Amino acid sequence: MKKTVLFITFLTILNIANGQLNHPIDSLIYSDVRYFMIIDSLKVEGLRNNIDKSCIFVNGRPIDSTKISCDGIPVWYKNNLFFNTESKNLSKKIMYSPHDGVKKYSSVFSVDNGFAQYYSYDYTNIYVVNPLSGDRKLYTNYDKIPDCVVSGFFIDAARACVIHCCDGVEACDYIRCYLTSSAETKEITQQILQTFNEKDAVLTDLNFNFITNDGKYLHLGVQYMSDQHNVKRKTFSRIFDLKFNFIGNALNIQDSYINGVNIQNNHIQNYFLSSWTDTKDSIKIKKRAIYPYKNVIVPYRFNPVLELA
């Protein structure tokens, strides 16, 4: 039996809408795609053709015969699929709906792996964005933060982790994190740093990996430095609740990345991770045989109990 780089946790059968698609959790889907998504009864695939271009298929039918570049994971919003959400090149920005087909759109926005809020940010502030209209509303209200750049991610539609990336040019010398909502703003930098034993630890990055189906727990990548212990920008996976109380350590994500999600009735059922088998397959490039590892997709559901075990 072929192994994957991923840690295999448990096996559960997913019943996708109308019984159209069944993918067991942690099973292997042999498909070399840039992204793989299921939204209700739609199966969306972006095939790898080359670095710059891909063909998009919905339920096996091509919707992009012109091979417009569509990097990243599509975003589902009000019965529309958006591609290239962060690109400012409007010729590359297309959306698809089951009823109206392919259209162009002009909004610029980001979305996290929780798919709870759509937003953009400049050097100073974060804005909530309506993907269809492109209208944006100020979420933070900073005049300017000396030597710091604002970014962050949304935990749900109303709450965000706002990150101040301070000093540094290509990377942050240190970051400060704030849990924000319409009711309050609370700094949580030290709360996160307490997950490490090093007293001189400095937080340098924070990434949102997964959220549980019930929306109660977060899987984050926490990067820190420690001069005393000679640690240079090392990243660990941690589990927190929505108030950023530390729950425990999680298995570090290595050699895999999220390339899709399964959303049913606007709720995340599972993620799709891209990984590789430990066996190699022969292919020919310029008449020369090479033996790359085979790309696979693994349906994965973030379960804190199993991660902690």
Short mmCIF file of N, CA, C and O in Angstrom, two decimals, residues 111-235:
data_model
loop_
_atom_site.label_atom_id
_atom_site.label_comp_id
_atom_site.label_asym_id
_atom_site.label_seq_id
_atom_site.Cartn_x
_atom_site.Cartn_y
_atom_site.Cartn_z
N VAL A 111 -9.08 35.80 0.95
CA VAL A 111 -9.93 35.02 1.85
C VAL A 111 -9.05 33.98 2.52
O VAL A 111 -8.09 33.49 1.93
N ASP A 112 -9.35 33.67 3.78
CA ASP A 112 -8.55 32.70 4.53
C ASP A 112 -9.11 31.31 4.36
O ASP A 112 -10.17 31.11 3.76
N ASN A 113 -8.42 30.34 4.95
CA ASN A 113 -8.84 28.95 4.83
C ASN A 113 -10.12 28.63 5.58
O ASN A 113 -10.64 27.53 5.48
N GLY A 114 -10.63 29.59 6.34
CA GLY A 114 -11.93 29.41 6.97
C GLY A 114 -13.07 29.87 6.09
O GLY A 114 -14.23 29.59 6.36
N PHE A 115 -12.75 30.58 4.99
CA PHE A 115 -13.74 31.07 4.02
C PHE A 115 -14.89 31.80 4.71
O PHE A 115 -16.05 31.65 4.33
N ALA A 116 -14.57 32.60 5.74
CA ALA A 116 -15.60 33.26 6.52
C ALA A 116 -15.78 34.72 6.15
O ALA A 116 -16.86 35.28 6.34
N GLN A 117 -14.72 35.35 5.62
CA GLN A 117 -14.81 36.78 5.31
C GLN A 117 -13.91 37.09 4.12
O GLN A 117 -12.89 36.44 3.91
N TYR A 118 -14.29 38.12 3.38
CA TYR A 118 -13.56 38.54 2.19
C TYR A 118 -13.01 39.93 2.46
O TYR A 118 -13.75 40.84 2.84
N TYR A 119 -11.71 40.11 2.23
CA TYR A 119 -11.08 41.34 2.69
C TYR A 119 -9.87 41.69 1.84
O TYR A 119 -9.38 40.88 1.03
N SER A 120 -9.37 42.90 2.03
CA SER A 120 -8.11 43.34 1.44
C SER A 120 -7.42 44.22 2.46
O SER A 120 -8.02 44.62 3.46
N TYR A 121 -6.15 44.50 2.24
CA TYR A 121 -5.45 45.41 3.15
C TYR A 121 -4.34 46.15 2.40
O TYR A 121 -3.80 45.68 1.41
N ASP A 122 -4.08 47.36 2.90
CA ASP A 122 -2.94 48.11 2.40
C ASP A 122 -1.90 48.13 3.52
O ASP A 122 -1.93 47.30 4.43
N TYR A 123 -0.97 49.06 3.48
CA TYR A 123 0.08 49.08 4.49
C TYR A 123 -0.44 49.47 5.88
O TYR A 123 0.19 49.19 6.88
N THR A 124 -1.62 50.09 5.92
CA THR A 124 -2.09 50.67 7.17
C THR A 124 -3.36 50.02 7.72
O THR A 124 -3.50 49.86 8.93
N ASN A 125 -4.29 49.61 6.85
CA ASN A 125 -5.59 49.15 7.32
C ASN A 125 -6.09 47.92 6.58
O ASN A 125 -5.62 47.59 5.49
N ILE A 126 -7.08 47.26 7.19
CA ILE A 126 -7.77 46.12 6.62
C ILE A 126 -9.18 46.55 6.24
O ILE A 126 -9.83 47.30 6.97
N TYR A 127 -9.67 46.05 5.09
CA TYR A 127 -10.99 46.41 4.59
C TYR A 127 -11.80 45.13 4.32
O TYR A 127 -11.27 44.17 3.76
N VAL A 128 -13.07 45.14 4.67
CA VAL A 128 -13.99 44.07 4.29
C VAL A 128 -14.50 44.37 2.89
O VAL A 128 -14.90 45.50 2.60
N VAL A 129 -14.47 43.35 1.99
CA VAL A 129 -14.78 43.56 0.57
C VAL A 129 -16.00 42.75 0.16
O VAL A 129 -16.16 41.58 0.56
N ASN A 130 -16.86 43.34 -0.64
CA ASN A 130 -17.93 42.62 -1.32
C ASN A 130 -17.39 42.15 -2.66
O ASN A 130 -17.13 42.98 -3.54
N PRO A 131 -17.17 40.83 -2.88
CA PRO A 131 -16.54 40.37 -4.12
C PRO A 131 -17.32 40.73 -5.38
O PRO A 131 -16.72 41.00 -6.41
N LEU A 132 -18.65 40.76 -5.31
CA LEU A 132 -19.44 41.03 -6.51
C LEU A 132 -19.35 42.49 -6.94
O LEU A 132 -19.17 42.79 -8.11
N SER A 133 -19.47 43.41 -5.99
CA SER A 133 -19.48 44.83 -6.33
C SER A 133 -18.09 45.46 -6.24
O SER A 133 -17.83 46.49 -6.87
N GLY A 134 -17.20 44.85 -5.45
CA GLY A 134 -15.90 45.45 -5.21
C GLY A 134 -15.91 46.50 -4.12
O GLY A 134 -14.86 47.06 -3.78
N ASP A 135 -17.09 46.80 -3.57
CA ASP A 135 -17.18 47.79 -2.49
C ASP A 135 -16.40 47.30 -1.27
O ASP A 135 -16.43 46.10 -0.96
N ARG A 136 -15.74 48.20 -0.59
CA ARG A 136 -15.00 47.81 0.61
C ARG A 136 -15.30 48.77 1.76
O ARG A 136 -15.57 49.95 1.55
N LYS A 137 -15.25 48.20 2.96
CA LYS A 137 -15.57 48.94 4.18
C LYS A 137 -14.40 48.81 5.15
O LYS A 137 -13.85 47.73 5.34
N LEU A 138 -14.02 49.92 5.76
CA LEU A 138 -12.90 49.94 6.68
C LEU A 138 -13.16 49.03 7.88
O LEU A 138 -14.20 49.14 8.54
N TYR A 139 -12.23 48.10 8.15
CA TYR A 139 -12.36 47.22 9.31
C TYR A 139 -11.51 47.74 10.47
O TYR A 139 -11.95 47.81 11.60
N THR A 140 -10.25 48.06 10.19
CA THR A 140 -9.40 48.72 11.19
C THR A 140 -9.38 50.21 10.90
O THR A 140 -9.77 50.65 9.81
N ASN A 141 -8.90 50.99 11.84
CA ASN A 141 -8.92 52.43 11.66
C ASN A 141 -7.64 53.05 12.24
O ASN A 141 -7.66 53.81 13.20
N TYR A 142 -6.50 52.70 11.61
CA TYR A 142 -5.22 53.23 12.04
C TYR A 142 -4.83 54.40 11.16
O TYR A 142 -4.99 54.35 9.93
N ASP A 143 -4.32 55.46 11.76
CA ASP A 143 -3.75 56.56 10.96
C ASP A 143 -2.44 56.11 10.35
O ASP A 143 -2.22 56.22 9.15
N LYS A 144 -1.58 55.57 11.19
CA LYS A 144 -0.29 55.02 10.75
C LYS A 144 0.37 54.36 11.93
O LYS A 144 0.24 54.82 13.07
N ILE A 145 1.03 53.24 11.69
CA ILE A 145 1.78 52.56 12.75
C ILE A 145 3.26 52.65 12.39
O ILE A 145 3.69 52.06 11.39
N PRO A 146 4.05 53.39 13.13
CA PRO A 146 5.47 53.60 12.79
C PRO A 146 6.22 52.28 12.62
O PRO A 146 6.15 51.40 13.48
N ASP A 147 6.89 52.12 11.48
CA ASP A 147 7.76 50.97 11.19
C ASP A 147 7.01 49.65 11.16
O ASP A 147 7.62 48.58 11.27
N CYS A 148 5.69 49.67 11.01
CA CYS A 148 4.90 48.43 10.98
C CYS A 148 3.94 48.44 9.79
O CYS A 148 3.45 49.49 9.38
N VAL A 149 3.68 47.24 9.26
CA VAL A 149 2.72 47.05 8.18
C VAL A 149 1.60 46.17 8.69
O VAL A 149 1.84 45.18 9.38
N VAL A 150 0.36 46.51 8.35
CA VAL A 150 -0.81 45.79 8.86
C VAL A 150 -1.21 44.66 7.91
O VAL A 150 -1.26 44.84 6.69
N SER A 151 -1.48 43.48 8.48
CA SER A 151 -2.08 42.37 7.74
C SER A 151 -2.93 41.58 8.73
O SER A 151 -3.30 42.10 9.77
N GLY A 152 -3.23 40.32 8.43
CA GLY A 152 -3.99 39.52 9.37
C GLY A 152 -4.87 38.50 8.69
O GLY A 152 -4.75 38.26 7.48
N PHE A 153 -5.77 37.90 9.46
CA PHE A 153 -6.73 36.94 8.90
C PHE A 153 -8.00 36.98 9.73
O PHE A 153 -8.00 37.35 10.90
N PHE A 154 -9.12 36.58 9.11
CA PHE A 154 -10.40 36.57 9.78
C PHE A 154 -10.69 35.18 10.34
O PHE A 154 -10.54 34.17 9.64
N ILE A 155 -11.11 35.12 11.61
CA ILE A 155 -11.48 33.86 12.25
C ILE A 155 -12.91 33.49 11.86
O ILE A 155 -13.21 32.34 11.58
N ASP A 156 -13.78 34.47 11.87
CA ASP A 156 -15.13 34.32 11.35
C ASP A 156 -15.51 35.66 10.73
O ASP A 156 -14.66 36.54 10.57
N ALA A 157 -16.78 35.83 10.38
CA ALA A 157 -17.17 37.04 9.66
C ALA A 157 -16.99 38.30 10.48
O ALA A 157 -16.86 39.40 9.93
N ALA A 158 -16.98 38.18 11.82
CA ALA A 158 -16.97 39.36 12.68
C ALA A 158 -15.66 39.57 13.42
O ALA A 158 -15.41 40.65 13.95
N ARG A 159 -14.81 38.55 13.51
CA ARG A 159 -13.58 38.65 14.31
C ARG A 159 -12.35 38.36 13.46
O ARG A 159 -12.38 37.50 12.59
N ALA A 160 -11.29 39.09 13.76
CA ALA A 160 -10.05 38.93 13.01
C ALA A 160 -8.86 38.93 13.94
O ALA A 160 -8.91 39.47 15.05
N CYS A 161 -7.78 38.32 13.48
CA CYS A 161 -6.47 38.45 14.11
C CYS A 161 -5.69 39.46 13.28
O CYS A 161 -5.32 39.18 12.13
N VAL A 162 -5.50 40.65 13.82
CA VAL A 162 -4.78 41.71 13.12
C VAL A 162 -3.31 41.63 13.49
O VAL A 162 -2.96 41.56 14.68
N ILE A 163 -2.44 41.63 12.48
CA ILE A 163 -1.01 41.44 12.69
C ILE A 163 -0.26 42.71 12.29
O ILE A 163 -0.45 43.23 11.19
N HIS A 164 0.58 43.21 13.18
CA HIS A 164 1.46 44.32 12.89
C HIS A 164 2.85 43.75 12.64
O HIS A 164 3.51 43.26 13.55
N CYS A 165 3.28 43.78 11.39
CA CYS A 165 4.60 43.31 10.99
C CYS A 165 5.56 44.48 11.10
O CYS A 165 5.47 45.44 10.33
N CYS A 166 6.47 44.41 12.05
CA CYS A 166 7.26 45.58 12.40
C CYS A 166 8.73 45.46 11.99
O CYS A 166 9.34 44.39 12.13
N ASP A 167 9.28 46.59 11.51
CA ASP A 167 10.65 46.67 11.02
C ASP A 167 10.88 45.62 9.93
O ASP A 167 9.94 45.07 9.39
N GLY A 168 12.11 45.33 9.63
CA GLY A 168 12.41 44.33 8.60
C GLY A 168 12.04 44.83 7.21
O GLY A 168 11.25 45.74 7.04
N VAL A 169 12.64 44.22 6.19
CA VAL A 169 12.38 44.59 4.80
C VAL A 169 11.66 43.45 4.08
O VAL A 169 10.52 43.58 3.65
N GLU A 170 12.32 42.28 3.96
CA GLU A 170 11.70 41.14 3.30
C GLU A 170 10.91 40.27 4.27
O GLU A 170 10.07 39.48 3.86
N ALA A 171 11.18 40.38 5.55
CA ALA A 171 10.45 39.63 6.57
C ALA A 171 10.35 40.49 7.82
O ALA A 171 11.10 41.46 7.99
N CYS A 172 9.41 40.14 8.69
CA CYS A 172 9.22 40.93 9.91
C CYS A 172 10.31 40.62 10.92
O CYS A 172 10.63 39.45 11.16
N ASP A 173 10.87 41.66 11.53
CA ASP A 173 11.78 41.44 12.65
C ASP A 173 11.01 40.89 13.85
O ASP A 173 11.51 40.08 14.61
N TYR A 174 9.77 41.34 13.99
CA TYR A 174 8.87 40.80 15.01
C TYR A 174 7.45 41.21 14.64
O TYR A 174 7.24 42.13 13.84
N ILE A 175 6.47 40.50 15.17
CA ILE A 175 5.08 40.87 14.94
C ILE A 175 4.37 41.02 16.27
O ILE A 175 4.77 40.44 17.28
N ARG A 176 3.31 41.82 16.25
CA ARG A 176 2.40 41.94 17.38
C ARG A 176 1.01 41.58 16.87
O ARG A 176 0.61 42.00 15.78
N CYS A 177 0.28 40.78 17.65
CA CYS A 177 -1.01 40.25 17.21
C CYS A 177 -2.13 40.77 18.11
O CYS A 177 -1.96 40.85 19.33
N TYR A 178 -3.26 41.05 17.48
CA TYR A 178 -4.42 41.57 18.21
C TYR A 178 -5.67 40.82 17.78
O TYR A 178 -5.90 40.61 16.58
N LEU A 179 -6.47 40.42 18.75
CA LEU A 179 -7.76 39.81 18.49
C LEU A 179 -8.79 40.94 18.48
O LEU A 179 -8.98 41.63 19.49
N THR A 180 -9.45 41.16 17.34
CA THR A 180 -10.32 42.32 17.21
C THR A 180 -11.74 41.91 16.83
O THR A 180 -11.96 40.92 16.12
N SER A 181 -12.68 42.68 17.29
CA SER A 181 -14.09 42.57 16.90
C SER A 181 -14.71 43.95 17.06
O SER A 181 -14.03 44.91 17.44
N SER A 182 -15.99 44.06 16.78
CA SER A 182 -16.65 45.35 16.95
C SER A 182 -16.73 45.74 18.42
O SER A 182 -16.87 46.92 18.75
N ALA A 183 -16.62 44.75 19.31
CA ALA A 183 -16.76 45.02 20.75
C ALA A 183 -15.45 45.43 21.40
O ALA A 183 -15.43 46.31 22.27
N GLU A 184 -14.32 44.80 21.00
CA GLU A 184 -13.06 45.10 21.68
C GLU A 184 -11.86 44.71 20.84
O GLU A 184 -11.98 43.97 19.86
N THR A 185 -10.70 45.19 21.25
CA THR A 185 -9.41 44.81 20.67
C THR A 185 -8.49 44.41 21.81
O THR A 185 -8.32 45.17 22.77
N LYS A 186 -7.90 43.23 21.70
CA LYS A 186 -7.04 42.70 22.77
C LYS A 186 -5.74 42.20 22.17
O LYS A 186 -5.76 41.40 21.22
N GLU A 187 -4.61 42.63 22.72
CA GLU A 187 -3.33 42.11 22.24
C GLU A 187 -3.13 40.69 22.75
O GLU A 187 -3.35 40.39 23.93
N ILE A 188 -2.72 39.78 21.85
CA ILE A 188 -2.56 38.36 22.19
C ILE A 188 -1.15 37.86 21.89
O ILE A 188 -0.91 36.65 21.88
N THR A 189 -0.20 38.78 21.68
CA THR A 189 1.16 38.39 21.33
C THR A 189 1.78 37.49 22.41
O THR A 189 2.28 36.40 22.11
N GLN A 190 1.75 37.92 23.66
CA GLN A 190 2.34 37.14 24.75
C GLN A 190 1.58 35.84 24.98
O GLN A 190 2.17 34.83 25.35
N GLN A 191 0.29 35.87 24.74
CA GLN A 191 -0.53 34.67 24.88
C GLN A 191 -0.04 33.58 23.93
O GLN A 191 0.01 32.39 24.28
N ILE A 192 0.32 33.97 22.72
CA ILE A 192 0.82 33.02 21.73
C ILE A 192 2.25 32.59 22.07
O ILE A 192 2.61 31.41 21.96
N LEU A 193 3.07 33.54 22.51
CA LEU A 193 4.47 33.24 22.84
C LEU A 193 4.60 32.28 24.01
O LEU A 193 5.61 31.59 24.15
N GLN A 194 3.60 32.24 24.88
CA GLN A 194 3.66 31.35 26.04
C GLN A 194 3.65 29.87 25.65
O GLN A 194 3.93 29.00 26.48
N THR A 195 3.36 29.57 24.38
CA THR A 195 3.40 28.18 23.92
C THR A 195 4.83 27.69 23.77
O THR A 195 5.06 26.50 23.55
N PHE A 196 5.81 28.60 23.86
CA PHE A 196 7.23 28.23 23.79
C PHE A 196 7.88 28.46 25.15
O PHE A 196 7.48 29.33 25.91
N ASN A 197 8.88 27.67 25.43
CA ASN A 197 9.55 27.77 26.73
C ASN A 197 10.61 28.86 26.78
O ASN A 197 11.01 29.30 27.85
N GLU A 198 11.10 29.29 25.63
CA GLU A 198 12.16 30.27 25.59
C GLU A 198 11.67 31.64 26.06
O GLU A 198 10.73 32.20 25.50
N LYS A 199 12.30 32.18 27.07
CA LYS A 199 11.86 33.46 27.63
C LYS A 199 12.14 34.62 26.71
O LYS A 199 11.48 35.66 26.77
N ASP A 200 13.14 34.48 25.83
CA ASP A 200 13.48 35.58 24.94
C ASP A 200 12.85 35.40 23.55
O ASP A 200 13.21 36.08 22.60
N ALA A 201 11.89 34.48 23.43
CA ALA A 201 11.28 34.20 22.13
C ALA A 201 10.60 35.45 21.56
O ALA A 201 9.97 36.23 22.28
N VAL A 202 10.75 35.63 20.24
CA VAL A 202 10.13 36.74 19.53
C VAL A 202 9.26 36.16 18.43
O VAL A 202 9.70 35.32 17.64
N LEU A 203 8.01 36.58 18.36
CA LEU A 203 7.08 36.11 17.34
C LEU A 203 7.38 36.80 16.02
O LEU A 203 7.46 38.03 15.95
N THR A 204 7.57 36.01 14.94
CA THR A 204 7.93 36.59 13.65
C THR A 204 6.92 36.32 12.54
O THR A 204 6.97 36.95 11.49
N ASP A 205 5.99 35.37 12.74
CA ASP A 205 4.96 35.12 11.72
C ASP A 205 3.86 34.28 12.32
O ASP A 205 4.08 33.53 13.30
N LEU A 206 2.65 34.38 11.74
CA LEU A 206 1.50 33.62 12.20
C LEU A 206 0.62 33.32 10.99
O LEU A 206 0.22 34.24 10.27
N ASN A 207 0.33 32.03 10.74
CA ASN A 207 -0.44 31.62 9.58
C ASN A 207 -1.66 30.80 9.98
O ASN A 207 -1.57 29.93 10.85
N PHE A 208 -2.77 31.04 9.33
CA PHE A 208 -4.01 30.31 9.54
C PHE A 208 -4.01 29.09 8.63
O PHE A 208 -4.05 29.22 7.42
N ASN A 209 -3.97 27.88 9.22
CA ASN A 209 -4.00 26.66 8.43
C ASN A 209 -5.41 26.08 8.29
O ASN A 209 -5.93 25.96 7.19
N PHE A 210 -6.03 25.69 9.44
CA PHE A 210 -7.34 25.05 9.39
C PHE A 210 -8.24 25.57 10.50
O PHE A 210 -7.77 26.12 11.50
N ILE A 211 -9.54 25.36 10.33
CA ILE A 211 -10.51 25.59 11.39
C ILE A 211 -11.41 24.35 11.46
O ILE A 211 -11.64 23.69 10.44
N THR A 212 -11.87 23.99 12.65
CA THR A 212 -12.73 22.80 12.80
C THR A 212 -14.09 23.06 12.17
O THR A 212 -14.51 24.20 11.96
N ASN A 213 -14.81 21.96 11.87
CA ASN A 213 -16.13 22.08 11.24
C ASN A 213 -17.10 22.88 12.09
O ASN A 213 -17.96 23.59 11.57
N ASP A 214 -16.96 22.78 13.43
CA ASP A 214 -17.86 23.54 14.30
C ASP A 214 -17.37 24.96 14.54
O ASP A 214 -18.02 25.75 15.23
N GLY A 215 -16.21 25.32 13.96
CA GLY A 215 -15.70 26.68 14.07
C GLY A 215 -15.17 27.06 15.43
O GLY A 215 -15.05 28.25 15.75
N LYS A 216 -14.78 26.07 16.26
CA LYS A 216 -14.37 26.36 17.64
C LYS A 216 -12.86 26.34 17.85
O LYS A 216 -12.38 26.88 18.85
N TYR A 217 -12.11 25.71 16.94
CA TYR A 217 -10.67 25.57 17.16
C TYR A 217 -9.91 25.91 15.89
O TYR A 217 -10.35 25.60 14.77
N LEU A 218 -8.73 26.50 16.08
CA LEU A 218 -7.86 26.92 14.99
C LEU A 218 -6.57 26.12 14.98
O LEU A 218 -6.01 25.83 16.03
N HIS A 219 -6.09 25.80 13.81
CA HIS A 219 -4.78 25.18 13.60
C HIS A 219 -3.90 26.26 12.96
O HIS A 219 -4.16 26.68 11.83
N LEU A 220 -2.90 26.74 13.69
CA LEU A 220 -2.07 27.85 13.22
C LEU A 220 -0.61 27.45 13.10
O LEU A 220 -0.12 26.60 13.85
N GLY A 221 0.07 28.07 12.16
CA GLY A 221 1.52 27.94 12.06
C GLY A 221 2.15 29.13 12.76
O GLY A 221 1.93 30.28 12.37
N VAL A 222 2.92 28.88 13.83
CA VAL A 222 3.51 29.94 14.63
C VAL A 222 5.02 29.94 14.42
O VAL A 222 5.70 28.95 14.72
N GLN A 223 5.55 31.05 13.92
CA GLN A 223 7.00 31.16 13.68
C GLN A 223 7.61 32.08 14.73
O GLN A 223 7.05 33.13 15.05
N TYR A 224 8.76 31.67 15.26
CA TYR A 224 9.41 32.50 16.28
C TYR A 224 10.93 32.41 16.14
O TYR A 224 11.48 31.55 15.44
N MET A 225 11.62 33.31 16.85
CA MET A 225 13.08 33.29 16.94
C MET A 225 13.48 33.36 18.40
O MET A 225 12.75 33.89 19.24
N SER A 226 14.65 32.81 18.71
CA SER A 226 15.20 32.88 20.07
C SER A 226 16.71 32.92 19.98
O SER A 226 17.34 31.94 19.59
N ASP A 227 17.30 34.06 20.31
CA ASP A 227 18.76 34.18 20.27
C ASP A 227 19.41 33.31 21.34
O ASP A 227 20.46 32.69 21.11
N GLN A 228 18.79 33.24 22.50
CA GLN A 228 19.37 32.47 23.61
C GLN A 228 19.49 30.99 23.27
O GLN A 228 20.46 30.33 23.62
N HIS A 229 18.48 30.46 22.55
CA HIS A 229 18.50 29.05 22.19
C HIS A 229 18.89 28.82 20.73
O HIS A 229 18.70 27.73 20.19
N ASN A 230 19.40 29.88 20.08
CA ASN A 230 19.90 29.79 18.71
C ASN A 230 18.83 29.25 17.75
O ASN A 230 19.10 28.40 16.90
N VAL A 231 17.60 29.73 17.89
CA VAL A 231 16.50 29.34 17.01
C VAL A 231 16.27 30.47 16.01
O VAL A 231 16.01 31.61 16.40
N LYS A 232 16.39 30.16 14.72
CA LYS A 232 16.24 31.17 13.68
C LYS A 232 14.97 30.89 12.87
O LYS A 232 14.92 29.97 12.06
N ARG A 233 13.92 31.64 13.12
CA ARG A 233 12.68 31.58 12.35
C ARG A 233 12.19 30.14 12.14
O ARG A 233 12.14 29.63 11.03
N LYS A 234 11.81 29.50 13.21
CA LYS A 234 11.31 28.13 13.15
C LYS A 234 9.80 28.14 13.35
O LYS A 234 9.28 28.85 14.21
N THR A 235 9.09 27.34 12.54
CA THR A 235 7.63 27.33 12.57
C THR A 235 7.10 26.04 13.18
O THR A 235 7.54 24.95 12.83
#
